[in-house]
Amino acid sequence: MKALMSVGALVGAIALLLLVGMILDVVPSNTVRLVEGYMPIQMLLEVACFVAGFTGLSYMLSSMGMAVPRFWQGIGFWAFVLLYLKFRVYPPIPFSVRAMYGTVSLVAVFMWVSANEDDWKKFKQPIMNVLDAQSGANKMLRYAYLVLIPVLVGFTSFNAMKPKSEEPIELRTVHPAPPASTKVHGKTYTLQTSQNPYRVNPEGKFDQEYSNKLIVEQGMGRLMAPNANPWDEKNQGYLKYVKEGGEIFFQNCHFCHGDNLNGRGLHAFAFNPIPANFTDPGTIAQLQETFIFWRVAKGGIGLPNEGFPWASVMPPWEQHLTVDEIWKVILFEYWHTGYYPRTWD
Amino acid sequence: MGLVTRKKVFSIMALCAMVGLLLFPVIVSLPSLAIGADAPDAAKKEEAKVEKGRDVYYKTEGIVVGAPAPKTVDGPRDYPRYNFESRVLLWFANQQHLYYGSFVLAVPIFCMVVEFMGVVTKDKALAKRYDQLAYDFIKISLTAYSLTAVLGGILIFTFLTLYPAFFGYLSSIFRPVMHIYALMFVAESGTLYIYYYGWDKMKEGFLKWIHLSMSVILNIIGTLLMFLANSWIGFMMSPAGVDEQGRFLGNIWHVLHTALWNPLNLHRILGNMAFGGGVVAAYAAYKFLASKTDEDRAHYDWMGYIAMALGVAFLIPLPFAGYWLMREVYAYRQQMGITLMGGLLAWLFIIQATMIGILFLSTNYYLWQAMGRMRGAEKYQRYIKYLVFILACGYLVFITPHTMVMTPAELKAMGGQQHPVLGNYGVMSAKNGGINVIITTTVLSFVWYMRGNKVSTVSWSKFGNIFMGCFFFFAYINIIGLAIYGYYIPANVRVGLSVPQVATTLSCLFFMFALNSVMMKGAKQMGPIEWGKISARSQYALIMLATAFTWMMGLMGYIRSSVRLFWHVNEIMRDNSPWAYTHTVGFAANMISFNVLFFWISILFVFWLGSLAAKKAPVDAKAGVPGSAPQPAGSH
């Protein structure tokens, strides 16, 4: 047990040093990289390691007779969460999300320190000591708080009310609700039931399973599946159309959506919001191909009234591309990102 | 005829009267069915003259028997109004009626359960306590019942005066259903009063069983009432039984049995139960905090615990029922699903996730606090911090928005709309994992609570403990593993992953509870549960639980209603009033808060009224309350 705690303490100490380095800007945030494909769990595991480390540190300090009071443990852990979110995770997290996380972690700390009467008493003790002001130092602290707390409240209020020149915060809706059907080049497509006519096997039959096997594989980066090279001249069916879709994409779309399809094309940052990032698991991965077909065909101007203003400069591509070209470019987008379109079977 | 026999005869007569009341609306509706049965013959004769239409949902052909949905225009004829937003007035009336309606439908179900526990418990003192508790429950709901009826009247008048065209159309479609509803309401009232006022007269032996049977009938009527009311909102969201113009095609079952009716029914039953439990628990918490004696504190502590346990028992399956509802919404109309979960109303779902998290956090916190009144539960206290950590992680994932609120400067610094790390938590795969982790942890807290002051004496207790530990460990691994795997597979397969995740959580719930009960049979007691010796913080957690329930109910009702966007009846009858737009998130949140506040103030008044009319509590029952009393076997 002692050995385990010692390892924990070591992990905790190293992790803390790294975090302090990041806070002081001595160590870059990406020294320990967040790996694409593993990020969701990597961040949580990292925080779990910190917690294990803190447990070890607390145990060691306690064994050495230098136990950290529960009050400071609680405050310290909360401060750690705030600093971790601010200085470790990159790119920077917006304030609104940090505020949500900070509030939840404050509640969690409260639940921890007040889970039983003993802990709660220990936690409250320093606060009660200051309020009771039995010693000179506590008396001084009480006066200091008497002045500082109103000043802090006043400053916060002033800061909140002060006119700012920043652009206001936006609460955008990312996925507009599609219509039941859409008319493109004179033909009506029912979004719930239409299919991409180019998602076909070499025999020319619609085959979702076949195309699913040939998409780019995800993991630590994106790699083409074996024997699934769209540039192979002998290809028939799905992969042939993926290549044709790719050509259309690079002729028309990549200027904004980027050559990695991550929404960071040449012109991307001229727009607000920047174009959609197809590699994100929350965009095309969540949607039916017919949804994308409708969005590409009708562009920003064809978005529904609800949720206006959409602030989308996406052109209505039906004015520039044929129906076939739109379907092919969608095929390429799914292939390249390694996502499957949503289906309802 | 002896006194007892006479009582029995009267009781059986009362029960028969209730069954009669229950069947009355059905019998009354039979002639109309008979007329309906003749109708096809008549129709055959005049087939050439009748007009046929196609059902918008069932796609069956039917004879048009109703008028088309009115095409309303903004003006005093279709939308008469005060100098105020009519929609807001209707929202308020509707929400208050729903709060009270849910409460008075849920409490008799609790009553039935608690009364049954009292009847089957062998310990007489405990049986008396259960009986008193059930009586307390029904007493609370009785005053609220009158208010529910009054609010129902206000709601109908609001509809008639502010939305006459819409309500006229709805009542033309649901005419027979509305009459049956009204008659069911009469049946519900009659049953409730017989049940309440017959309590003392039917408190023992055979008569008690008759009384218990009455509660079953009462709840059947209540549930049917709710189903009928649900059919109206089901029709508004996913109409059926009418053609494209909204003309009724003669099949009332189609109108009732719309695509969303059953998911709504299930979701509302569970939701009502959880809400009812929360309100009663808050009542008990309030009484606990106001108690002057240890005896009262012990009684209300116990009452709060039972109400909380019943409420949470229905809260645990609630997210799964919600999931089924959403699945059906997507299946009915994809755009409706996207508007809810990914589009216009998505932010409200983030708020909902926050509220769900608060519910589970409050429940866990209460259970940890409750362990403080048991000797022997100290052994679990040191591990609570790890539960807090797991809960917090699940909660953070569950509430992370996919599209974040940010300034343009933050957007540029982040490099896109979605954060490459946290954006991953904004999708369904992660959220399913998050909520299942939260629920499994709540189950674990319950298991700890159940064995808090006990030491298993079965010979295989060591093996049992290791088995339980491994079961929970692998449950977490399975839930989290599937959540990660969900990123790498097609969406339709990913949706299916929720089944093993939910199955894992429910396995923990049922197997672990069952195993724990077997292990704790005849267990060594480390000391009694000292009812009443619980921290005040725990009672605030109960109040928090109830407030969060109330707020969430208001929120979800608003979301469900808003998803119709500018339709009174989806794709059939358009809302042409000036208020056919979706409110801002801020306005909606303020309105929901106002409704919650009003409900709590009014229900405090109801509680006060209830205490005025209080039946003098039997002294012996009070004396038997906790502290010195034996522990309720079924209470933990």
CSV table of C-alpha atoms in Angstrom, one decimal, chain B residues 119-390:
chain,number,residue,atom,x,y,z
B,119,VAL,CA,-50.8,-4.8,4.9
B,120,VAL,CA,-48.2,-7.4,4.2
B,121,THR,CA,-45.7,-6.4,7.0
B,122,LYS,CA,-45.9,-8.7,9.9
B,123,ASP,CA,-44.5,-6.2,12.4
B,124,LYS,CA,-47.7,-4.5,13.7
B,125,ALA,CA,-46.0,-1.3,14.8
B,126,LEU,CA,-44.3,-1.0,11.5
B,127,ALA,CA,-47.6,-1.8,9.6
B,128,LYS,CA,-49.3,1.0,11.5
B,129,ARG,CA,-46.5,3.4,10.5
B,130,TYR,CA,-46.9,2.5,6.9
B,131,ASP,CA,-50.6,2.9,7.1
B,132,GLN,CA,-50.2,6.3,8.7
B,133,LEU,CA,-47.7,7.3,6.0
B,134,ALA,CA,-50.0,6.3,3.2
B,135,TYR,CA,-52.8,8.2,4.9
B,136,ASP,CA,-50.5,11.3,5.2
B,137,PHE,CA,-49.8,11.0,1.5
B,138,ILE,CA,-53.4,10.9,0.4
B,139,LYS,CA,-54.2,13.7,2.7
B,140,ILE,CA,-51.7,15.9,1.0
B,141,SER,CA,-53.0,15.0,-2.4
B,142,LEU,CA,-56.7,15.6,-1.5
B,143,THR,CA,-56.4,19.3,-1.2
B,144,ALA,CA,-54.3,19.5,-4.3
B,145,TYR,CA,-56.9,17.5,-6.1
B,146,SER,CA,-59.5,20.3,-5.9
B,147,LEU,CA,-57.0,22.8,-7.0
B,148,THR,CA,-56.1,20.5,-10.0
B,149,ALA,CA,-59.8,20.6,-11.1
B,150,VAL,CA,-59.9,24.4,-10.7
B,151,LEU,CA,-56.8,24.8,-12.7
B,152,GLY,CA,-58.2,22.4,-15.4
B,153,GLY,CA,-61.2,24.7,-15.6
B,154,ILE,CA,-59.0,27.8,-15.9
B,155,LEU,CA,-57.1,26.0,-18.7
B,156,ILE,CA,-60.2,25.2,-20.7
B,157,PHE,CA,-61.5,28.8,-20.4
B,158,THR,CA,-58.1,30.1,-21.5
B,159,PHE,CA,-58.2,27.9,-24.5
B,160,LEU,CA,-61.8,28.8,-25.3
B,161,THR,CA,-61.3,32.5,-24.9
B,162,LEU,CA,-57.8,33.0,-26.4
B,163,TYR,CA,-57.6,30.2,-29.0
B,164,PRO,CA,-61.2,29.5,-30.0
B,165,ALA,CA,-60.5,28.3,-33.5
B,166,PHE,CA,-57.8,25.8,-32.5
B,167,PHE,CA,-59.7,24.5,-29.5
B,168,GLY,CA,-62.9,24.2,-31.6
B,169,TYR,CA,-61.0,22.1,-34.1
B,170,LEU,CA,-59.4,19.9,-31.4
B,171,SER,CA,-62.7,19.3,-29.7
B,172,SER,CA,-64.4,18.4,-33.0
B,173,ILE,CA,-61.8,15.7,-33.4
B,174,PHE,CA,-61.8,14.5,-29.8
B,175,ARG,CA,-65.4,15.0,-29.0
B,176,PRO,CA,-66.2,11.5,-27.7
B,177,VAL,CA,-62.8,11.3,-26.0
B,178,MET,CA,-63.4,14.6,-24.2
B,179,HIS,CA,-66.7,13.4,-22.9
B,180,ILE,CA,-65.2,10.1,-21.7
B,181,TYR,CA,-62.4,12.1,-20.1
B,182,ALA,CA,-65.0,14.2,-18.2
B,183,LEU,CA,-66.8,11.1,-17.0
B,184,MET,CA,-63.5,9.5,-16.0
B,185,PHE,CA,-62.8,12.6,-13.9
B,186,VAL,CA,-66.1,12.1,-12.1
B,187,ALA,CA,-65.2,8.5,-11.5
B,188,GLU,CA,-61.8,9.5,-10.2
B,189,SER,CA,-63.3,12.0,-7.8
B,190,GLY,CA,-65.9,9.5,-6.5
B,191,THR,CA,-63.3,6.8,-6.0
B,192,LEU,CA,-60.8,9.2,-4.3
B,193,TYR,CA,-63.4,10.4,-1.8
B,194,ILE,CA,-64.6,6.9,-1.0
B,195,TYR,CA,-61.0,5.8,-0.6
B,196,TYR,CA,-60.1,8.7,1.6
B,197,TYR,CA,-63.2,8.9,3.8
B,198,GLY,CA,-63.4,5.1,4.1
B,199,TRP,CA,-59.9,4.8,5.6
B,200,ASP,CA,-60.8,4.5,9.2
B,201,LYS,CA,-63.8,2.4,8.6
B,202,MET,CA,-61.9,-0.2,6.6
B,203,LYS,CA,-58.7,-0.4,8.4
B,204,GLU,CA,-58.5,-4.1,9.4
B,205,GLY,CA,-58.8,-7.6,8.0
B,206,PHE,CA,-60.9,-8.3,5.0
B,207,LEU,CA,-62.0,-4.7,4.8
B,208,LYS,CA,-58.5,-3.5,4.5
B,209,TRP,CA,-58.0,-5.6,1.4
B,210,ILE,CA,-61.1,-4.1,-0.1
B,211,HIS,CA,-59.7,-0.7,0.7
B,212,LEU,CA,-56.5,-1.6,-0.9
B,213,SER,CA,-58.4,-2.8,-4.0
B,214,MET,CA,-60.0,0.6,-4.1
B,215,SER,CA,-56.6,2.2,-4.4
B,216,VAL,CA,-55.8,-0.1,-7.4
B,217,ILE,CA,-59.1,1.1,-9.1
B,218,LEU,CA,-58.3,4.7,-8.3
B,219,ASN,CA,-54.9,4.4,-9.9
B,220,ILE,CA,-56.3,2.6,-13.0
B,221,ILE,CA,-58.8,5.5,-13.5
B,222,GLY,CA,-56.1,8.1,-12.9
B,223,THR,CA,-53.7,6.4,-15.4
B,224,LEU,CA,-56.4,6.2,-18.1
B,225,LEU,CA,-57.3,9.8,-17.5
B,226,MET,CA,-53.7,10.7,-18.2
B,227,PHE,CA,-53.5,8.5,-21.3
B,228,LEU,CA,-56.5,10.3,-22.7
B,229,ALA,CA,-55.0,13.7,-22.0
B,230,ASN,CA,-51.8,12.5,-23.6
B,231,SER,CA,-53.6,11.6,-26.8
B,232,TRP,CA,-54.3,15.3,-27.4
B,233,ILE,CA,-50.7,16.4,-27.2
B,234,GLY,CA,-49.7,13.3,-29.1
B,235,PHE,CA,-52.1,14.3,-31.9
B,236,MET,CA,-50.8,17.8,-31.9
B,237,MET,CA,-47.2,16.6,-32.4
B,238,SER,CA,-47.8,13.6,-34.6
B,239,PRO,CA,-51.4,13.7,-36.0
B,240,ALA,CA,-53.1,10.6,-37.2
B,241,GLY,CA,-56.7,9.6,-38.1
B,242,VAL,CA,-57.1,12.7,-40.3
B,243,ASP,CA,-56.3,13.5,-43.9
B,244,GLU,CA,-54.0,16.2,-45.1
B,245,GLN,CA,-56.6,18.9,-44.7
B,246,GLY,CA,-57.1,17.7,-41.1
B,247,ARG,CA,-60.5,16.1,-41.7
B,248,PHE,CA,-61.5,13.4,-39.3
B,249,LEU,CA,-61.8,10.0,-41.0
B,250,GLY,CA,-64.0,8.3,-38.5
B,251,ASN,CA,-61.5,6.1,-36.8
B,252,ILE,CA,-61.1,7.4,-33.2
B,253,TRP,CA,-58.5,4.8,-32.4
B,254,HIS,CA,-56.2,6.2,-35.0
B,255,VAL,CA,-56.6,9.7,-33.6
B,256,LEU,CA,-55.7,8.4,-30.1
B,257,HIS,CA,-53.0,5.9,-31.1
B,258,THR,CA,-50.6,8.4,-32.8
B,259,ALA,CA,-46.9,7.7,-33.3
B,260,LEU,CA,-45.9,9.3,-30.1
B,261,TRP,CA,-48.8,8.4,-27.8
B,262,ASN,CA,-47.3,5.3,-26.1
B,263,PRO,CA,-43.8,6.7,-25.6
B,264,LEU,CA,-45.4,9.8,-24.1
B,265,ASN,CA,-47.6,7.7,-21.8
B,266,LEU,CA,-44.7,5.8,-20.5
B,267,HIS,CA,-42.5,8.8,-20.1
B,268,ARG,CA,-45.3,10.7,-18.3
B,269,ILE,CA,-46.1,7.9,-15.9
B,270,LEU,CA,-42.5,7.6,-14.8
B,271,GLY,CA,-42.0,11.3,-14.7
B,272,ASN,CA,-45.1,11.9,-12.6
B,273,MET,CA,-44.0,9.3,-10.1
B,274,ALA,CA,-40.5,10.8,-9.8
B,275,PHE,CA,-42.0,14.2,-9.5
B,276,GLY,CA,-44.6,13.1,-6.9
B,277,GLY,CA,-41.9,11.5,-4.9
B,278,GLY,CA,-39.8,14.6,-5.0
B,279,VAL,CA,-42.7,16.8,-3.9
B,280,VAL,CA,-43.6,14.6,-1.0
B,281,ALA,CA,-39.9,14.3,0.0
B,282,ALA,CA,-39.7,18.1,0.0
B,283,TYR,CA,-42.8,18.3,2.2
B,284,ALA,CA,-41.2,15.9,4.6
B,285,ALA,CA,-37.9,17.8,4.5
B,286,TYR,CA,-39.7,21.1,5.3
B,287,LYS,CA,-41.6,19.4,8.2
B,288,PHE,CA,-38.3,17.9,9.4
B,289,LEU,CA,-36.5,21.2,9.4
B,290,ALA,CA,-39.5,22.8,11.2
B,291,SER,CA,-39.9,20.0,13.7
B,292,LYS,CA,-39.5,20.8,17.4
B,293,THR,CA,-39.3,17.3,18.8
B,294,ASP,CA,-37.1,14.3,18.1
B,295,GLU,CA,-40.1,12.2,17.5
B,296,ASP,CA,-41.4,14.5,14.7
B,297,ARG,CA,-37.9,14.7,13.2
B,298,ALA,CA,-37.7,10.9,13.2
B,299,HIS,CA,-41.1,10.6,11.5
B,300,TYR,CA,-40.4,13.1,8.8
B,301,ASP,CA,-36.9,11.8,8.2
B,302,TRP,CA,-38.4,8.4,7.6
B,303,MET,CA,-41.2,9.9,5.4
B,304,GLY,CA,-38.6,11.8,3.4
B,305,TYR,CA,-36.5,8.7,2.9
B,306,ILE,CA,-39.4,6.6,1.6
B,307,ALA,CA,-40.7,9.3,-0.7
B,308,MET,CA,-37.2,9.9,-2.1
B,309,ALA,CA,-36.6,6.2,-2.6
B,310,LEU,CA,-39.9,5.8,-4.4
B,311,GLY,CA,-39.2,8.8,-6.6
B,312,VAL,CA,-35.7,7.7,-7.4
B,313,ALA,CA,-36.9,4.2,-8.3
B,314,PHE,CA,-38.9,5.9,-11.1
B,315,LEU,CA,-36.2,8.4,-11.9
B,316,ILE,CA,-33.7,5.7,-12.8
B,317,PRO,CA,-35.7,4.3,-15.7
B,318,LEU,CA,-36.8,7.8,-16.8
B,319,PRO,CA,-33.9,8.6,-19.1
B,320,PHE,CA,-34.4,5.3,-20.9
B,321,ALA,CA,-38.1,6.1,-21.4
B,322,GLY,CA,-37.0,9.5,-22.7
B,323,TYR,CA,-34.6,7.9,-25.0
B,324,TRP,CA,-37.4,5.7,-26.5
B,325,LEU,CA,-39.5,8.8,-26.9
B,326,MET,CA,-36.7,10.6,-28.8
B,327,ARG,CA,-36.1,7.6,-30.9
B,328,GLU,CA,-39.8,7.5,-31.9
B,329,VAL,CA,-39.7,11.3,-32.6
B,330,TYR,CA,-36.8,10.7,-35.0
B,331,ALA,CA,-38.6,7.8,-36.6
B,332,TYR,CA,-41.7,10.0,-37.0
B,333,ARG,CA,-40.0,13.1,-38.4
B,334,GLN,CA,-36.3,13.4,-38.8
B,335,GLN,CA,-36.5,17.2,-38.8
B,336,MET,CA,-38.4,17.2,-35.5
B,337,GLY,CA,-35.6,15.1,-33.9
B,338,ILE,CA,-32.9,17.4,-35.3
B,339,THR,CA,-34.8,20.5,-34.2
B,340,LEU,CA,-34.9,19.0,-30.7
B,341,MET,CA,-31.5,17.4,-30.2
B,342,GLY,CA,-29.2,19.2,-32.7
B,343,GLY,CA,-30.9,22.3,-33.8
B,344,LEU,CA,-33.0,25.1,-32.5
B,345,LEU,CA,-33.8,23.5,-29.2
B,346,ALA,CA,-30.5,21.8,-28.6
B,347,TRP,CA,-29.5,24.3,-25.9
B,348,LEU,CA,-32.5,23.5,-23.9
B,349,PHE,CA,-31.3,19.9,-23.9
B,350,ILE,CA,-28.0,20.9,-22.4
B,351,ILE,CA,-30.0,22.6,-19.6
B,352,GLN,CA,-32.0,19.4,-19.3
B,353,ALA,CA,-28.8,17.4,-18.9
B,354,THR,CA,-27.7,19.8,-16.2
B,355,MET,CA,-31.0,19.3,-14.3
B,356,ILE,CA,-30.8,15.5,-14.7
B,357,GLY,CA,-27.3,15.6,-13.3
B,358,ILE,CA,-28.5,17.7,-10.4
B,359,LEU,CA,-31.2,15.1,-9.6
B,360,PHE,CA,-28.7,12.3,-9.4
B,361,LEU,CA,-26.1,14.3,-7.6
B,362,SER,CA,-28.7,15.3,-5.0
B,363,THR,CA,-29.8,11.7,-4.6
B,364,ASN,CA,-26.3,10.5,-4.0
B,365,TYR,CA,-25.6,13.2,-1.6
B,366,TYR,CA,-28.7,12.5,0.4
B,367,LEU,CA,-27.7,8.8,0.6
B,368,TRP,CA,-24.2,9.6,1.8
B,369,GLN,CA,-25.7,11.9,4.4
B,370,ALA,CA,-28.2,9.2,5.4
B,371,MET,CA,-25.4,6.8,6.1
B,372,GLY,CA,-24.4,9.2,8.9
B,373,ARG,CA,-27.3,8.0,10.9
B,374,MET,CA,-26.2,4.4,10.8
B,375,ARG,CA,-23.5,2.9,13.1
B,376,GLY,CA,-21.2,0.9,10.9
B,377,ALA,CA,-21.5,2.9,7.7
B,378,GLU,CA,-18.3,4.7,8.5
B,379,LYS,CA,-16.4,2.1,6.6
B,380,TYR,CA,-17.8,3.4,3.3
B,381,GLN,CA,-17.2,7.1,4.0
B,382,ARG,CA,-13.5,7.1,2.9
B,383,TYR,CA,-14.5,5.9,-0.5
B,384,ILE,CA,-17.1,8.5,-1.1
B,385,LYS,CA,-14.6,10.9,-2.6
B,386,TYR,CA,-14.0,8.4,-5.5
B,387,LEU,CA,-17.7,8.2,-6.1
B,388,VAL,CA,-17.8,12.0,-6.2
B,389,PHE,CA,-15.0,12.0,-8.8
B,390,ILE,CA,-16.7,9.4,-11.0
